[in-house]
mmCIF file of C-alpha atoms and ligand atoms in Angstrom:
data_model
loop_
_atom_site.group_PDB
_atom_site.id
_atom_site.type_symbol
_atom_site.label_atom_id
_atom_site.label_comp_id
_atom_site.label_asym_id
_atom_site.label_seq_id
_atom_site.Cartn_x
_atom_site.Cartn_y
_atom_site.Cartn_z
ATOM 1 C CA UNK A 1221 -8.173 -1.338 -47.901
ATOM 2 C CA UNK A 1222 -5.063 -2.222 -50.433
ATOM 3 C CA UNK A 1223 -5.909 -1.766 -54.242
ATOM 4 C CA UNK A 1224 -4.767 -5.761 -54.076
ATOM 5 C CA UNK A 1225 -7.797 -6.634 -51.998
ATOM 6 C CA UNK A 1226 -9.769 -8.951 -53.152
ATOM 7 C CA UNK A 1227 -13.469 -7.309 -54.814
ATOM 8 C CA UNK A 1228 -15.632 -10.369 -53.491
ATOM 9 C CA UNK A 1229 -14.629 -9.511 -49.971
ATOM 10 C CA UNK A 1230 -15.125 -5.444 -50.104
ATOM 11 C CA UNK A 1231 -18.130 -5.499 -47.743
ATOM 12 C CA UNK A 1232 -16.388 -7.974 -45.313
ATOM 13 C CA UNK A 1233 -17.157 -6.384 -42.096
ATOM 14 C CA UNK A 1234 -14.589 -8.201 -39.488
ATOM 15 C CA UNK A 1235 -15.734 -8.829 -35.873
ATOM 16 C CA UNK A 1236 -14.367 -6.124 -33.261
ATOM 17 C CA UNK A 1237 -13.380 -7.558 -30.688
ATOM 18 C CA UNK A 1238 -13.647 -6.487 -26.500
ATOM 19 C CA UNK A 1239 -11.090 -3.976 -26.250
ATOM 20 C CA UNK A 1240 -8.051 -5.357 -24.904
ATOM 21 C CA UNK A 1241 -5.888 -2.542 -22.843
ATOM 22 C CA UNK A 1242 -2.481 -3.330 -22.271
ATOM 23 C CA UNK A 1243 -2.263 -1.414 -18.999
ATOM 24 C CA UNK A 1244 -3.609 -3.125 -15.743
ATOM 25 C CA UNK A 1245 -5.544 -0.337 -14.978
ATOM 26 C CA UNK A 1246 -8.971 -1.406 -15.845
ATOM 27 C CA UNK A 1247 -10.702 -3.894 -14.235
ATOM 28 C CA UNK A 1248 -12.094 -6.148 -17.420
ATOM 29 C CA UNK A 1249 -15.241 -7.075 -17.314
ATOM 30 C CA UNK A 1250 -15.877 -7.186 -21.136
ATOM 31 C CA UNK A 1251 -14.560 -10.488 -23.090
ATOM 32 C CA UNK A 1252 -16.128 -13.173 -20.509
ATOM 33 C CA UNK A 1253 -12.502 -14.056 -19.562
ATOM 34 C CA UNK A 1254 -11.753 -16.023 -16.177
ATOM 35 C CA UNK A 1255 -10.417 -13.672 -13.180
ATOM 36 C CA UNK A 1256 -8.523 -16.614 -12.432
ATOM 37 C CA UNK A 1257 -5.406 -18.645 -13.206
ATOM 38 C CA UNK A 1258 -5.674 -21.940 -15.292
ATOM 39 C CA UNK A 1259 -4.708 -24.728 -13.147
ATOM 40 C CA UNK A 1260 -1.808 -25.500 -11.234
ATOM 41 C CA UNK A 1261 -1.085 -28.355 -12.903
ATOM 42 C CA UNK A 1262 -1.167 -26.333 -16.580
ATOM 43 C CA UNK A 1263 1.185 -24.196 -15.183
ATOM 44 C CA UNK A 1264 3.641 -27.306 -13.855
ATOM 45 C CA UNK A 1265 2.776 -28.862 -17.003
ATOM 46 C CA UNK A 1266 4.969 -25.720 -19.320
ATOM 47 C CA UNK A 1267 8.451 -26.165 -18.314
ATOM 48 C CA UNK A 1268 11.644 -25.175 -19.610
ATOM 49 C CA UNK A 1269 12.602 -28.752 -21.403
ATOM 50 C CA UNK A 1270 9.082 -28.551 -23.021
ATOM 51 C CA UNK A 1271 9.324 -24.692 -24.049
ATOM 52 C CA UNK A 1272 13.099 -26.386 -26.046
ATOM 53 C CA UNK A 1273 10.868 -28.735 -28.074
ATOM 54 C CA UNK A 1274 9.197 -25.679 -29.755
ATOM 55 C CA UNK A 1275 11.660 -26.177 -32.655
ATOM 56 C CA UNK A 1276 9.736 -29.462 -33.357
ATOM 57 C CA UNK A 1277 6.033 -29.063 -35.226
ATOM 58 C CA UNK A 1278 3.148 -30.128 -32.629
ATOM 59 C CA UNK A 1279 2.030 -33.269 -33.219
ATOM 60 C CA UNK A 1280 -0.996 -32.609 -36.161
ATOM 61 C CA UNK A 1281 -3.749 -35.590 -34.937
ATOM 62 C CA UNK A 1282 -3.261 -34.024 -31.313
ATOM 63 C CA UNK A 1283 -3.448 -37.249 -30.127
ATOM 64 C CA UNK A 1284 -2.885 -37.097 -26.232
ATOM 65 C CA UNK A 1285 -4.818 -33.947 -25.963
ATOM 66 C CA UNK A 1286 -7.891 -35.810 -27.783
ATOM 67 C CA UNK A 1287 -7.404 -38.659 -25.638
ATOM 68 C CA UNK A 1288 -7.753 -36.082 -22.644
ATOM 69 C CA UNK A 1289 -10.890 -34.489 -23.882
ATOM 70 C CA UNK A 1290 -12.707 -38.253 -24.854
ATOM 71 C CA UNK A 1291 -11.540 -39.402 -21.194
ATOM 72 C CA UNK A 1292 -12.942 -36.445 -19.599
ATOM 73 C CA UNK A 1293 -16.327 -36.668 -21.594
ATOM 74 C CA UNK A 1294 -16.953 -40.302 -21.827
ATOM 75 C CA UNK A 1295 -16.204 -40.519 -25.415
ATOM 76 C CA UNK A 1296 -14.073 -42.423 -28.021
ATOM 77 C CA UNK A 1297 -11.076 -40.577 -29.413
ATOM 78 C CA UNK A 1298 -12.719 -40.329 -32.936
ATOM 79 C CA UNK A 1299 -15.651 -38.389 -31.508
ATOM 80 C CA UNK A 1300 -13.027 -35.205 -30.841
ATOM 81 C CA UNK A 1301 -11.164 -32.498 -32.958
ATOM 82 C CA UNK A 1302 -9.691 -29.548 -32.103
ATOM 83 C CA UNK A 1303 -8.644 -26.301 -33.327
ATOM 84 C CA UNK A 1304 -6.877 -23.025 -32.282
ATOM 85 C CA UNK A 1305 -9.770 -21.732 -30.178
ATOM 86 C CA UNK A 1306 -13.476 -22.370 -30.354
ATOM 87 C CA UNK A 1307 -13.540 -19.839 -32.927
ATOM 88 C CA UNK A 1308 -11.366 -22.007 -35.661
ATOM 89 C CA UNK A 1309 -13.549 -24.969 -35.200
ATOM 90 C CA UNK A 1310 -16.476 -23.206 -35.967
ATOM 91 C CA UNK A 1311 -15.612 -21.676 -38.729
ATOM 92 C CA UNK A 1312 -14.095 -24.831 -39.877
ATOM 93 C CA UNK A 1313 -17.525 -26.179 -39.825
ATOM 94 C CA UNK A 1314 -19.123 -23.453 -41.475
ATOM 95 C CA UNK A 1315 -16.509 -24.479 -44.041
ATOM 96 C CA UNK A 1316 -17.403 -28.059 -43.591
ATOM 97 C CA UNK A 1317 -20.813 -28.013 -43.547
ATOM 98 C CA UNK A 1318 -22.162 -24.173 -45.491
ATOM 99 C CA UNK A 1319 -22.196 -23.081 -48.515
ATOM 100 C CA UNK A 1320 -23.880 -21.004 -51.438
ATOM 101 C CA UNK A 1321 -26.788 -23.001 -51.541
ATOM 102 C CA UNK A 1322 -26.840 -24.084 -47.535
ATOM 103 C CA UNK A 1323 -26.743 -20.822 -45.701
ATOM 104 C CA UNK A 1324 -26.016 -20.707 -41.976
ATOM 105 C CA UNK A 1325 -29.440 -20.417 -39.780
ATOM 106 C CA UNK A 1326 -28.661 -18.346 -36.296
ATOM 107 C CA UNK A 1327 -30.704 -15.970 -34.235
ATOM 108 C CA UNK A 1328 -30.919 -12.347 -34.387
ATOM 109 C CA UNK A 1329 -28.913 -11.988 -31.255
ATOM 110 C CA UNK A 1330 -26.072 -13.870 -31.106
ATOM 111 C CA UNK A 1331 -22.173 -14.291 -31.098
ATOM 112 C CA UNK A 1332 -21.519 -11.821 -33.718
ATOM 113 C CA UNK A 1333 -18.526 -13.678 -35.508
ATOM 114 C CA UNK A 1334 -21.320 -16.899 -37.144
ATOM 115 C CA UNK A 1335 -22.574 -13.636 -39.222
ATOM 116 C CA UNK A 1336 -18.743 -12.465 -39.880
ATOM 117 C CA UNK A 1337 -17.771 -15.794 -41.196
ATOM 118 C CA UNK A 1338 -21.246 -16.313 -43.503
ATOM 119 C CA UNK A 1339 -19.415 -13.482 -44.969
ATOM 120 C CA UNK A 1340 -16.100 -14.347 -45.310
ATOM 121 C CA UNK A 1341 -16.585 -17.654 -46.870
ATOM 122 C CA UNK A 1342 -19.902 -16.479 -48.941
ATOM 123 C CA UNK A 1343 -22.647 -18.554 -46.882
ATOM 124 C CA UNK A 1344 -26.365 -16.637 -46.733
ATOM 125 C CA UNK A 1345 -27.312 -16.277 -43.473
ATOM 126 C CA UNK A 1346 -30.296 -17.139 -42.396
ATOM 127 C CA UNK A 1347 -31.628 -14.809 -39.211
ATOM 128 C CA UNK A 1348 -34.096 -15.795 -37.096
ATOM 129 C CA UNK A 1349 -35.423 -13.644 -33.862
ATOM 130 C CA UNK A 1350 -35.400 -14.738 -30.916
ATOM 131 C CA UNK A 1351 -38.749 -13.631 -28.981
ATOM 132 C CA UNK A 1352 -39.099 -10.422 -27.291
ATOM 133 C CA UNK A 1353 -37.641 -11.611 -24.217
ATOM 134 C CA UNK A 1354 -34.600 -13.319 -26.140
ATOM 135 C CA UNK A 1355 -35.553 -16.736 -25.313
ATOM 136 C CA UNK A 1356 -35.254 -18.966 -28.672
ATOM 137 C CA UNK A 1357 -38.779 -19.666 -30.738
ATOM 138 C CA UNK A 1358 -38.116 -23.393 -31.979
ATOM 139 C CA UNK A 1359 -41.303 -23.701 -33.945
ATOM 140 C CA UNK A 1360 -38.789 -21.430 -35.752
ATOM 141 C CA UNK A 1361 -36.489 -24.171 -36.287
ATOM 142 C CA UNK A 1362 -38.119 -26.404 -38.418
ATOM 143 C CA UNK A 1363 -37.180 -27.728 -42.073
ATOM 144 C CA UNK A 1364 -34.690 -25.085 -42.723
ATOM 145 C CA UNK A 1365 -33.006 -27.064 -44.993
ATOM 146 C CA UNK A 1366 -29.944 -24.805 -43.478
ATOM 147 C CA UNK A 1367 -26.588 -25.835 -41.505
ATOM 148 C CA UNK A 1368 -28.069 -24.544 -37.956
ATOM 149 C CA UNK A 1369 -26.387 -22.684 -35.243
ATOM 150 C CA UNK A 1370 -27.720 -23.060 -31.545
ATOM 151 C CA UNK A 1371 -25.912 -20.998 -29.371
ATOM 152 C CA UNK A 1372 -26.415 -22.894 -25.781
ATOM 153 C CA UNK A 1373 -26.270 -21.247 -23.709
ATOM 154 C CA UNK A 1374 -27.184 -17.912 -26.033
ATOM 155 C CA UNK A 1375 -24.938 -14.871 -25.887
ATOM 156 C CA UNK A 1376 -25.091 -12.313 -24.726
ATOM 157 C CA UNK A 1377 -28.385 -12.893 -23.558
ATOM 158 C CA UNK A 1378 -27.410 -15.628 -21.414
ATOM 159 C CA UNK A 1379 -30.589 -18.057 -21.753
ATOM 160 C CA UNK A 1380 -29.963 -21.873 -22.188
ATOM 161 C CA UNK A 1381 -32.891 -24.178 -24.240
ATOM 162 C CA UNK A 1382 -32.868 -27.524 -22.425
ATOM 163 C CA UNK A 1383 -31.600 -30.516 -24.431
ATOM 164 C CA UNK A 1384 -34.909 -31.263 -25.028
ATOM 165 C CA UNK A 1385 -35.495 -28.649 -27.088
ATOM 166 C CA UNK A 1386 -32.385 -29.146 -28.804
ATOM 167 C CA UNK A 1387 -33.363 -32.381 -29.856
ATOM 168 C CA UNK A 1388 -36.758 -31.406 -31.185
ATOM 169 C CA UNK A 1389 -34.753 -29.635 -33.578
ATOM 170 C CA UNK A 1390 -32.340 -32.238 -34.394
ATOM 171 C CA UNK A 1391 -35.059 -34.324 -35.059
ATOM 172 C CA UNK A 1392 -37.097 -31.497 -37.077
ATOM 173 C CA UNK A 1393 -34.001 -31.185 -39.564
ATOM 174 C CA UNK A 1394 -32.234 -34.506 -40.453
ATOM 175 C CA UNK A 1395 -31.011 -33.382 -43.622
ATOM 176 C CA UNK A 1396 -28.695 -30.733 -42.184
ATOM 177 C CA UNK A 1397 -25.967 -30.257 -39.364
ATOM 178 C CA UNK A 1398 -27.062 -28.850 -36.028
ATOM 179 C CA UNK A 1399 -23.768 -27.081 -34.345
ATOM 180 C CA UNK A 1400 -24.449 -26.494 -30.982
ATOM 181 C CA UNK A 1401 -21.894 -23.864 -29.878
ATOM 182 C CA UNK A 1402 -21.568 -24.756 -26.165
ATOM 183 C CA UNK A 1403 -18.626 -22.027 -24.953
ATOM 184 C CA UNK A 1404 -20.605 -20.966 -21.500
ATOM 185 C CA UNK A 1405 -22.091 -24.508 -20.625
ATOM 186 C CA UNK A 1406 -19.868 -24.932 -17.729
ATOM 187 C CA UNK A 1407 -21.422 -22.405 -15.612
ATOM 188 C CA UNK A 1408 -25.253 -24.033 -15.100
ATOM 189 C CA UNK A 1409 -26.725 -25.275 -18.210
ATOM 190 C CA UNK A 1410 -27.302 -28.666 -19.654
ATOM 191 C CA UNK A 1411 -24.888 -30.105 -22.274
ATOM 192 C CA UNK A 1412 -26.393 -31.532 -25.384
ATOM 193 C CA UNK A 1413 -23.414 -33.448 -25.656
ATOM 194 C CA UNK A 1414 -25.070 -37.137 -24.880
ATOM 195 C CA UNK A 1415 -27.067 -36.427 -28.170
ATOM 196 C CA UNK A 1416 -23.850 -37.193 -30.007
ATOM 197 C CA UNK A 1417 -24.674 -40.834 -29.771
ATOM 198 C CA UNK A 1418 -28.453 -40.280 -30.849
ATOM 199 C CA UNK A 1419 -27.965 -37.829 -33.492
ATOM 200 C CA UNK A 1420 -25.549 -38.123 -36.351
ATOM 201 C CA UNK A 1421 -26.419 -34.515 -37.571
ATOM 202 C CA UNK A 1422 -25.726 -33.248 -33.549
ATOM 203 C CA UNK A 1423 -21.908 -31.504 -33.333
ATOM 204 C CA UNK A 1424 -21.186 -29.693 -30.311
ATOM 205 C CA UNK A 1425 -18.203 -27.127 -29.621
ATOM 206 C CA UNK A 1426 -17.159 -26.430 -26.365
ATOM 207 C CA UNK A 1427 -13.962 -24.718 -25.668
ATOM 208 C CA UNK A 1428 -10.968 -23.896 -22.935
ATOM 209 C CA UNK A 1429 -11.182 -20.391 -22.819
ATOM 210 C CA UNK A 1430 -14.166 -19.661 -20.129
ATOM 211 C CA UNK A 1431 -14.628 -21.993 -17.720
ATOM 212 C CA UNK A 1432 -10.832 -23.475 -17.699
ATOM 213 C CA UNK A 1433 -9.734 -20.336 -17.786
ATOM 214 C CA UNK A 1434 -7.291 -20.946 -20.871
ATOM 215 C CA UNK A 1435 -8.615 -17.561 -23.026
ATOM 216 C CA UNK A 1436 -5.007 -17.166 -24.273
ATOM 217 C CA UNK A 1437 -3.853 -20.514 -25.085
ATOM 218 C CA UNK A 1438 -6.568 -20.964 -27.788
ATOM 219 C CA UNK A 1439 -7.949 -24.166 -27.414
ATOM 220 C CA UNK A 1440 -11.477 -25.199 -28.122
ATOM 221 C CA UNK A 1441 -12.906 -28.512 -29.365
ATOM 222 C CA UNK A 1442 -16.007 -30.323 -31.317
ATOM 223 C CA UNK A 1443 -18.110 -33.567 -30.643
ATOM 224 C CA UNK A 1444 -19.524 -35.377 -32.766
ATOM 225 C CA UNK A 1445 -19.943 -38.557 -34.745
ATOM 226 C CA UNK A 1446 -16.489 -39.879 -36.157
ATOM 227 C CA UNK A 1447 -17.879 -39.158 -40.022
ATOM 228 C CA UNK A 1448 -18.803 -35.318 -39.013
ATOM 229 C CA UNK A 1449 -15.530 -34.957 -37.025
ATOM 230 C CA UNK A 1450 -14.097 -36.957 -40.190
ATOM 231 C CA UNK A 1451 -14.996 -33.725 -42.124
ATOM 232 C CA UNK A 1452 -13.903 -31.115 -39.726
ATOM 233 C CA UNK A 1453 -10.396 -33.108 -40.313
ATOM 234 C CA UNK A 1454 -10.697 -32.803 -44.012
ATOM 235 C CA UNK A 1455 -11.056 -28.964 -43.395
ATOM 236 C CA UNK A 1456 -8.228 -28.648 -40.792
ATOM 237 C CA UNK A 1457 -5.559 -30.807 -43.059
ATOM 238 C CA UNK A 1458 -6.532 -28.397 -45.978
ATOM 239 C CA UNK A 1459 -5.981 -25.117 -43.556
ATOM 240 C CA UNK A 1460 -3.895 -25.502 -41.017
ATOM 241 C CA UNK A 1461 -3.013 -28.823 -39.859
ATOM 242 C CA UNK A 1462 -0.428 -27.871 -36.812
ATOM 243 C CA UNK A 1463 -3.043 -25.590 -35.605
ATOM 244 C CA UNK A 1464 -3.060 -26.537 -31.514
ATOM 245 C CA UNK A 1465 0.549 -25.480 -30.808
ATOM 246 C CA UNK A 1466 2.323 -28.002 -28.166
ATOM 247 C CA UNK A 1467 1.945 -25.595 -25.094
ATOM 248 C CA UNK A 1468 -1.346 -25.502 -25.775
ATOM 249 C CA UNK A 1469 -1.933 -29.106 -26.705
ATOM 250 C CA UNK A 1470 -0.024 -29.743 -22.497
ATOM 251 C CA UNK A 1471 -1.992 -26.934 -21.194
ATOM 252 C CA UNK A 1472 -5.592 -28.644 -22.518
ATOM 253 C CA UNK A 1473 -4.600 -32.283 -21.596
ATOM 254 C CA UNK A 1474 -3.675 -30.913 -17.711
ATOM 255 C CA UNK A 1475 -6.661 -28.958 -17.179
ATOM 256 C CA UNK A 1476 -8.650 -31.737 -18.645
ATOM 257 C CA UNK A 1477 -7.047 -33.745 -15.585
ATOM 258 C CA UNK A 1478 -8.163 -31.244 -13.083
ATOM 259 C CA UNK A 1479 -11.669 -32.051 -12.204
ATOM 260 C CA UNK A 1480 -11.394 -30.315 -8.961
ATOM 261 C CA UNK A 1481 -9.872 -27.068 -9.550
ATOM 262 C CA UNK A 1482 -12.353 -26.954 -12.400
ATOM 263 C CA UNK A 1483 -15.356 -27.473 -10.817
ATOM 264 C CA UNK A 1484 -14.276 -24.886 -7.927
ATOM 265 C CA UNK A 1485 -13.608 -22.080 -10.452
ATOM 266 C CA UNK A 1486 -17.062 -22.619 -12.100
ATOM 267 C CA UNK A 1487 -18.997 -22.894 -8.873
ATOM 268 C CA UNK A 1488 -16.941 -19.660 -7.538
ATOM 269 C CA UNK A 1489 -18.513 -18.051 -10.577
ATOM 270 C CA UNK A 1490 -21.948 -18.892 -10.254
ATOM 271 C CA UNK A 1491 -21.975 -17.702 -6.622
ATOM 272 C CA UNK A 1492 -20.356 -14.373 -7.803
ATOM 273 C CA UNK A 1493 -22.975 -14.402 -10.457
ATOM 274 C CA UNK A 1494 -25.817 -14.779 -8.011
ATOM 275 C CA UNK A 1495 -24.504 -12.580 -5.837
ATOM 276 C CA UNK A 1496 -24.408 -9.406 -8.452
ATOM 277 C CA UNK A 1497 -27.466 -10.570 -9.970
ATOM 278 C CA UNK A 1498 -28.979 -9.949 -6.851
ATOM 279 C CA UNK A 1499 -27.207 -6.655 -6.198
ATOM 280 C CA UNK A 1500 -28.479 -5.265 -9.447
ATOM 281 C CA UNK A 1501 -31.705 -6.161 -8.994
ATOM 282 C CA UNK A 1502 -31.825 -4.376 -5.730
ATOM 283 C CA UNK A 1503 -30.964 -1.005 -7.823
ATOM 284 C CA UNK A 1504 -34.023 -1.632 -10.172
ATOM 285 C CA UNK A 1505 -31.593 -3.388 -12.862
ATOM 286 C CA UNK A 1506 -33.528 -5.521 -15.294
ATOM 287 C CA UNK A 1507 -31.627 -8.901 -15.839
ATOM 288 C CA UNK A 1508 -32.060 -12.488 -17.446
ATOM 289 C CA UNK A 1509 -32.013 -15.437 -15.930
ATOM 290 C CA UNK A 1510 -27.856 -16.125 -17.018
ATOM 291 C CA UNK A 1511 -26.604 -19.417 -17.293
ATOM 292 C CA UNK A 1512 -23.124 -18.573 -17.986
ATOM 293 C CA UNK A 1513 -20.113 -16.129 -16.731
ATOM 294 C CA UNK A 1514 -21.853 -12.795 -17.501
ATOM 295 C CA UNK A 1515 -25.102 -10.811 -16.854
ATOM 296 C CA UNK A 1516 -26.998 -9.464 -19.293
ATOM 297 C CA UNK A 1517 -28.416 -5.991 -17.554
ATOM 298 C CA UNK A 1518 -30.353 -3.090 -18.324
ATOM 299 C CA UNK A 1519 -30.279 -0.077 -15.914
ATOM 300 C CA UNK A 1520 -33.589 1.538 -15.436
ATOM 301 C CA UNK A 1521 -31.977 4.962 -14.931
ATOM 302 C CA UNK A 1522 -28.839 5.320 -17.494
ATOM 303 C CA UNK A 1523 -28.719 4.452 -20.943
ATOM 304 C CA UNK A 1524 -26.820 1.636 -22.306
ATOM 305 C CA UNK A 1525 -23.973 3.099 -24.046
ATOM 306 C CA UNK A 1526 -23.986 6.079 -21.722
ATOM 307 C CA UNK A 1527 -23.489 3.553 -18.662
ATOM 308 C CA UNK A 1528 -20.554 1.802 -20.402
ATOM 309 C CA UNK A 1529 -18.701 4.416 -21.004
ATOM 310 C CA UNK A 1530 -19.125 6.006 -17.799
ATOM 311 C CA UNK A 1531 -18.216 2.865 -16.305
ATOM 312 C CA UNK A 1532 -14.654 2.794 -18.046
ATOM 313 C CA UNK A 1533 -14.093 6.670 -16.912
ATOM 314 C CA UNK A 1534 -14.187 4.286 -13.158
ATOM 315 C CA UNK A 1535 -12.055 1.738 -14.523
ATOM 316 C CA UNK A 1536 -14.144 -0.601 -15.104
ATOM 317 C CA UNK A 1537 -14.485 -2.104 -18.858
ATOM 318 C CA UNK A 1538 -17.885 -3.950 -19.598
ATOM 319 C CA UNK A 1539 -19.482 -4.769 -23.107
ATOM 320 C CA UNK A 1540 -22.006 -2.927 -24.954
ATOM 321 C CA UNK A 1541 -23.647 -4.017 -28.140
ATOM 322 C CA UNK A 1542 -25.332 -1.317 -30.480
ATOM 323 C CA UNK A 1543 -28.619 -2.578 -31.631
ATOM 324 C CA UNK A 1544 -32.782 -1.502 -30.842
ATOM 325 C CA UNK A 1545 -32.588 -4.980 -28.740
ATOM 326 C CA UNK A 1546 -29.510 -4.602 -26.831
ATOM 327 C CA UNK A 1547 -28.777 -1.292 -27.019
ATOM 328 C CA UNK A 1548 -30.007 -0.229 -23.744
ATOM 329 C CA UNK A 1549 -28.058 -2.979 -22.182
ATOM 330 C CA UNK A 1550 -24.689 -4.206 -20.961
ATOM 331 C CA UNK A 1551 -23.131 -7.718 -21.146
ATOM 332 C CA UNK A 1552 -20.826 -7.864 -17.749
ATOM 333 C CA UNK A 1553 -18.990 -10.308 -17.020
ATOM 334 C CA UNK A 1554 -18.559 -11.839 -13.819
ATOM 335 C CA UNK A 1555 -15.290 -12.061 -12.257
ATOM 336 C CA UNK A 1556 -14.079 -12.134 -8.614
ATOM 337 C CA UNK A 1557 -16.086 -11.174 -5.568
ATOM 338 C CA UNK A 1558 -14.037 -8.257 -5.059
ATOM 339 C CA UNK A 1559 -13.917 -7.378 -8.561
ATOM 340 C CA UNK A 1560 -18.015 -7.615 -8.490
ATOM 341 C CA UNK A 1561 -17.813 -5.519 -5.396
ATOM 342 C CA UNK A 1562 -16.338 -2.733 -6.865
ATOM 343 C CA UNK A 1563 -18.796 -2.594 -9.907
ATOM 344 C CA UNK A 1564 -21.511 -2.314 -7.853
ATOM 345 C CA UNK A 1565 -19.669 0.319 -5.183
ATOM 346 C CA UNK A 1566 -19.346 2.457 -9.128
ATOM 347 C CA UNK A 1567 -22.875 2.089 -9.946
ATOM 348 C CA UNK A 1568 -24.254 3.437 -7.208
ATOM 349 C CA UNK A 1569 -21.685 6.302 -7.724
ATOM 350 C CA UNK A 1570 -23.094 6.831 -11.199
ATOM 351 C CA UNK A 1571 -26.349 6.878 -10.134
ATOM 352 C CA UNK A 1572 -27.425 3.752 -11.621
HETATM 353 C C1 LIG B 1085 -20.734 -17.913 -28.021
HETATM 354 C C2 LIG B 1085 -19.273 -17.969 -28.257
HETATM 355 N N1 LIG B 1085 -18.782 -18.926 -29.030
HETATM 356 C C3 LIG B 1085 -17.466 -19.022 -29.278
HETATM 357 C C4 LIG B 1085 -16.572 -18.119 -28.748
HETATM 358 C C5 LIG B 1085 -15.117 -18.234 -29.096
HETATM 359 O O1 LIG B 1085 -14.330 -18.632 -28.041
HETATM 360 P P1 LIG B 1085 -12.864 -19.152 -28.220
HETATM 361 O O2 LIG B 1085 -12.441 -18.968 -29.647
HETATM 362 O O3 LIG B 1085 -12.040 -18.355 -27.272
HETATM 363 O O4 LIG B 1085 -12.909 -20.616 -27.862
HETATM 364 C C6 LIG B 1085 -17.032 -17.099 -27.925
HETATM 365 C C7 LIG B 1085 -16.091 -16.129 -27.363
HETATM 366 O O5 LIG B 1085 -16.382 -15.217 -26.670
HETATM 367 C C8 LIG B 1085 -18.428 -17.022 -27.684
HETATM 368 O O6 LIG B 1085 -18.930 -16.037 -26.932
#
């Protein structure tokens, strides 16, 4: 850290990310990426004429891409925003919708970067544990008087609440936002998204990186009503209002157009995801019942962090989370059947 850096931010402890290797020599099993290509039509959709209009600024209400996402999801235009990954439009509600005296309620295991930004931007945090087996308390959830984070389904434990449950809580806190942070819905789970019209406090963020397989474009997207979308606006225009670059912007609208190759990529997954489950559980792994591109598995022979990194020695990256709750587990995600194949051919190798 520079001398220049600012005091109020000397604890900041910044998210660390999977490890990205630039070689091709692992298989990567550890950032819940797609093992395959976005759509055919994304990649007809980047050609050279439209790679020569990069000297021009995208176009800052991201119009057509909006337009794409409503059409998709049965919405009006003024229900959508987007930002440069899932990532920016959370934290542009955080922004929106936290502050010193309305901290950020989210569960003890969880994405780690709501906890990152509460410190970034100086929003409490407001941690509440999940039960022993992870699933979410919501008798937990009530009168907060807190912005509140439902991570649907839950990672990395993988567990989805129904909407149901969702809305209990919506209904329990009508004073406050409710962000439902819907990245892995795709792959099983129930999307709280036709609470929008029922709930003005209900905002959920899906994005283009897992199940459209779009990781690298970074491209994600919140739902809401038009006033709380309204405000996620007010916080983009004040940040970074060209922040969906146009290759991005053509590479969202054309996967939004490809219901097919969409819906064949995320039912390829959950068959690769029942088959492993089922693998591992044949070698005495303990597992939860995942509703979304990765298992969350404990061996009943090696040791978490031990497993992990004996796993990479095979060349085969998977993610492991320090922590007395998930410590003694891995988060693997689940790519292609021969990719899956080969994971379990090295656990039995190591033993596991
Ligand atoms: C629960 C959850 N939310 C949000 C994100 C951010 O995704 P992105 O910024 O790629 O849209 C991730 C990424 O892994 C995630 O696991």
């Amino acid at each position: 850290m520079s001398r220049y850096f600012t005091k109020s931010l000397a604890a900041l402890k910044p998210y660390t990310p999977g490890e990205q290797p630039r070689d091709q020599q692992y298989i990567k099993l550890n950032t819940n990426e797609s093992p395959f290509a976005p759509s055919p039509r994304v990649v007809a959709a980047i050609t050279g004429q439209e790679v020569e209009k990069l000297r021009l600024y995208s176009d800052p209400a991201c119009r057509d891409l909006i337009a794409a996402i409503a059409a998709r999801n049965g919405i009006r235009p003024e229900q959508v925003t987007v930002g440069n990954g899932s990532d920016e439009v959370l934290a542009f509600a955080l922004r929106a919708f936290c502050d010193g005296d309305t901290p950020l309620a989210y569960s003890d295991i969880t994405y780690g970067c709501y906890g990152v930004w509460c410190g970034l931007l100086g929003i409490p945090s407001r941690v509440i544990p999940l039960r022993e087996d992870y699933t979410v308390d919501i008798s937990r959830y009530r009168a907060l008087g807190a912005t509140i984070m439902i991570t649907n389904p839950n990672a990395p434990t993988g567990l989805a609440l129904q909407p149901e449950e969702v809305e209990e809580i919506l209904r329990a806190n009508p004073g406050n936002v409710v962000i439902v942070d819907e990245a892995y819905v795709d792959f099983g789970a129930r999307s709280c998204l036709p609470l929008i019209e029922k709930y003005e406090n209900l905002l959920v963020v899906q994005t283009f990186s897992k199940s459209r397989n779009l990781a690298g474009a970074r491209l994600g997207f919140a739902m809401g009503n038009p006033e709380l979308i309204g405000d996620l606006n007010r916080i983009k225009f004040s940040f970074n209002p060209y922040n969906v670059n146009r290759l991005t912007s053509l590479a969202g609208i054309a996967s939004m157009e490809d219901e097919k190759y969409f819906t064949d990529c995320t039912r390829k997954i959950q068959e690769n995801r029942a088959w492993t489950a089922q693998k591992l559980r044949e070698m005495d792994f303990t597992l939860t019942d995942s509703l979304t591109n990765f298992l969350f598995a404990q061996s009943s022979r090696i040791e978490g962090g031990q497993l992990c990194k004996a796993l990479k020695e095979k060349g085969i990256l998977v993610r492991h989370f320090e922590g007395e709750r998930t410590g003694n587990r891995l988060r693997i995600t689940v790519g292609s059947r021969q990719e899956m194949e080969a994971l379990i051919e090295a656990l039995k190798q190591l033993g596991a």
